[in-house]
C-alpha positions as semicolon CSV with decimal commas, in nm:
position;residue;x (nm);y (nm);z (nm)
1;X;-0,877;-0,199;0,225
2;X;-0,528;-0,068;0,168
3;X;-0,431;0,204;0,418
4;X;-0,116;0,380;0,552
5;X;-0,093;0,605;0,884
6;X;0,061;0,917;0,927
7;X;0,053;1,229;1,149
8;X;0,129;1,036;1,469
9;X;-0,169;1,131;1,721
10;X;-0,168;1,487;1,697
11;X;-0,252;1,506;1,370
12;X;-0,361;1,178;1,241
13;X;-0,434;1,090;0,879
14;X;-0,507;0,760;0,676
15;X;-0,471;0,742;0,331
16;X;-0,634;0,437;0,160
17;X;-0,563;0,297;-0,164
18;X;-0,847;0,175;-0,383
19;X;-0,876;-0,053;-0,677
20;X;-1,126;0,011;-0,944
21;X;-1,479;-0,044;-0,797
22;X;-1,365;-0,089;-0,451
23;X;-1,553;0,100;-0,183
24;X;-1,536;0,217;0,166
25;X;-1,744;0,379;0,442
26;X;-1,646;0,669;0,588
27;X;-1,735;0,869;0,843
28;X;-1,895;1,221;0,719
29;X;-1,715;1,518;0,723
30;X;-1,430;1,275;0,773
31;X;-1,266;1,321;0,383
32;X;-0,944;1,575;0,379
33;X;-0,885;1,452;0,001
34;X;-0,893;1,231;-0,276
35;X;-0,796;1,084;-0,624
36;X;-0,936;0,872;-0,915
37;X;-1,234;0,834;-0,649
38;X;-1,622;0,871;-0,678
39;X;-1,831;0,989;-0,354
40;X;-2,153;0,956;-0,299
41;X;-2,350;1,001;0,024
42;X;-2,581;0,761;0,182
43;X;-2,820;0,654;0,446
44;X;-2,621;0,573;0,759
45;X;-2,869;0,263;0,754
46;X;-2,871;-0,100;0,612
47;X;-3,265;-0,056;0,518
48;X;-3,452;0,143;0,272
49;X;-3,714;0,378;0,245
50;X;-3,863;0,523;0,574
51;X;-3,736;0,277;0,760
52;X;-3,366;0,364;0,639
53;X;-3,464;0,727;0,737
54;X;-3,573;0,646;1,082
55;X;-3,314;0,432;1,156
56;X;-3,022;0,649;1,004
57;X;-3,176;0,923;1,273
58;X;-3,176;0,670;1,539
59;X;-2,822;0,588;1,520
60;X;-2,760;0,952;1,472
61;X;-2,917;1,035;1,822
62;X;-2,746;0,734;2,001
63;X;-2,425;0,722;1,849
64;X;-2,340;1,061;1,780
65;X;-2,241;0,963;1,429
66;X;-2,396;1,171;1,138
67;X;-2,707;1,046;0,972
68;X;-2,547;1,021;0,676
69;X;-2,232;0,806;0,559
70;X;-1,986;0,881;0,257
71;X;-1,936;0,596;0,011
72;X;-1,577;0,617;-0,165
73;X;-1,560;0,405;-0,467
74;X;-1,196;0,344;-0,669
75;X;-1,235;0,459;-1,010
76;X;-0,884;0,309;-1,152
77;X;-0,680;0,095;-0,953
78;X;-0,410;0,307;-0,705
79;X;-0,729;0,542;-0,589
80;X;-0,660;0,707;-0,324
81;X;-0,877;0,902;-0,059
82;X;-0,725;1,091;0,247
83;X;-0,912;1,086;0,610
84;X;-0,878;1,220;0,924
85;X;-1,107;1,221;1,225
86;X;-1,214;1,543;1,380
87;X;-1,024;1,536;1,708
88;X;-0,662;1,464;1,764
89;X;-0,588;1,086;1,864
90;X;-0,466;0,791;1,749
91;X;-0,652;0,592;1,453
92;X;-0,601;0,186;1,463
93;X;-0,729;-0,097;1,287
94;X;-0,955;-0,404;1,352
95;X;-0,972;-0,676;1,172
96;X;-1,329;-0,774;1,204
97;X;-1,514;-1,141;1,098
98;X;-1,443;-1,405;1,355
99;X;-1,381;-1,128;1,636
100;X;-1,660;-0,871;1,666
101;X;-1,594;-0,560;1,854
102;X;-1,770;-0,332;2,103
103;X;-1,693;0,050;2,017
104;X;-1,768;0,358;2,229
105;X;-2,005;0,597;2,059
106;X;-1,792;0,775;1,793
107;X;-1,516;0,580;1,737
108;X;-1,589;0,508;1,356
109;X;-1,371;0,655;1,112
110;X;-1,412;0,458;0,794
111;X;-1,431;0,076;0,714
112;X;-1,457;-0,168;0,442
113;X;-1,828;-0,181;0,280
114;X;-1,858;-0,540;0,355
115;X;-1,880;-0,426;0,744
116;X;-2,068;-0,233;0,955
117;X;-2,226;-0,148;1,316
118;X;-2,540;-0,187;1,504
119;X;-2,635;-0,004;1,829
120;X;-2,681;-0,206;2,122
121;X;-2,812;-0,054;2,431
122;X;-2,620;-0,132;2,755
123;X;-2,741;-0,116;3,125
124;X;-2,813;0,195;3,323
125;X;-2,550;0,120;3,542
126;X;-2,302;0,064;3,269
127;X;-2,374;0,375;3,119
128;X;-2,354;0,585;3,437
129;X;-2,080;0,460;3,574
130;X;-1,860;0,283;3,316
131;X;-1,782;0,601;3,156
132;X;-1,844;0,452;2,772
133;X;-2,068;0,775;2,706
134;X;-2,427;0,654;2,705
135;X;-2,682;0,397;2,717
136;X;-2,525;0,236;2,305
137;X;-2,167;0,108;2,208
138;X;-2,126;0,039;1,882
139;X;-2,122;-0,324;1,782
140;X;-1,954;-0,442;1,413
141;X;-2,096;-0,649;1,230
142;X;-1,944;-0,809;0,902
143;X;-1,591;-0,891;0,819
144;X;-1,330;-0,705;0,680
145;X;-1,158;-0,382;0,811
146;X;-1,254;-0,060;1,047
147;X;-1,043;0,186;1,148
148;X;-1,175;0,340;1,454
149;X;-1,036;0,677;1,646
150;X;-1,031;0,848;1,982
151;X;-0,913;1,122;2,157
152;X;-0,647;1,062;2,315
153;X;-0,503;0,718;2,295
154;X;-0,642;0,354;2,228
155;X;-0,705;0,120;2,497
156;X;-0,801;-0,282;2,382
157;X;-0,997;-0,439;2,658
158;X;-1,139;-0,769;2,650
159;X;-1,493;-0,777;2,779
160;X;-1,686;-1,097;2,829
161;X;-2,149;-1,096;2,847
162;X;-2,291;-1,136;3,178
């Protein structure tokens, strides 16, 4: 995934470049434009079926991501497809494969299709009192790029497993 950042963190906006039959995830509702690209929604899921369904709505109610996911896929090479997240903040990227992250709820904006998240639920105390916004983070899976948003700035913490 080609990208380039603009708007500072008031207005933020990433513009990534496609090749022919690349695609991306992104975040619905997330799209401000695009060129020589095909969209199609999906499941926000990895399964099929009901299954796909009840999961999409699962992640829906604990991450407070949409049930459904847009799939962007480069129709010539030099595609390009504008996004921007819905609050003002800064939008970085992680390089995920070897390092996996954590992610508080909402914090995906769009990522390459080769990676993606699960939900993993988190202690009662760590939800109440951490202040990470609920009982799931977000945990990626795959390798490849994210880019990831917040209100606000972006703090990197390093967290070990107890």
């Amino acid at each position: 995934m080609k990208y380039e950042l603009s708007g500072g963190n008031t207005c933020p906006l990433a513009t990534v470049t496609l090749d022919k039959g690349e695609s991306i995830k992104v975040e619905n509702g997330a799209m401000v434009y695009m060129k020589d690209v095909t969209i199609a929604g999906k499941m926000n899921s990895s399964k099929k079926g009901l299954g796909g369904l009840l999961g999409a709505i699962g992640r829906s109610l604990t991450s407070g991501e949409s049930m459904f996911i847009t799939q962007a896929t480069g129709d010539a090479d030099g595609g390009q497809i504008g996004v921007a997240p819905a609050i003002p903040g800064k939008i970085l990227k992680l390089s995920v494969g070897k390092q996996q992250y954590c992610l508080n709820t909402g914090a995906f904006l769009a990522s390459d299709d080769s990676v993606s998240y699960k939900m993993k639920s988190q202690s009662f105390s760590k939800a109440a009192f951490g202040g990470t916004g609920g009982f799931y983070v977000m945990q990626t899976e795959g390798e490849g790029d994210m880019l990831v948003n917040a209100f606000g700035d972006l703090v990197e913490l390093t967290v070990t497993s107890n």
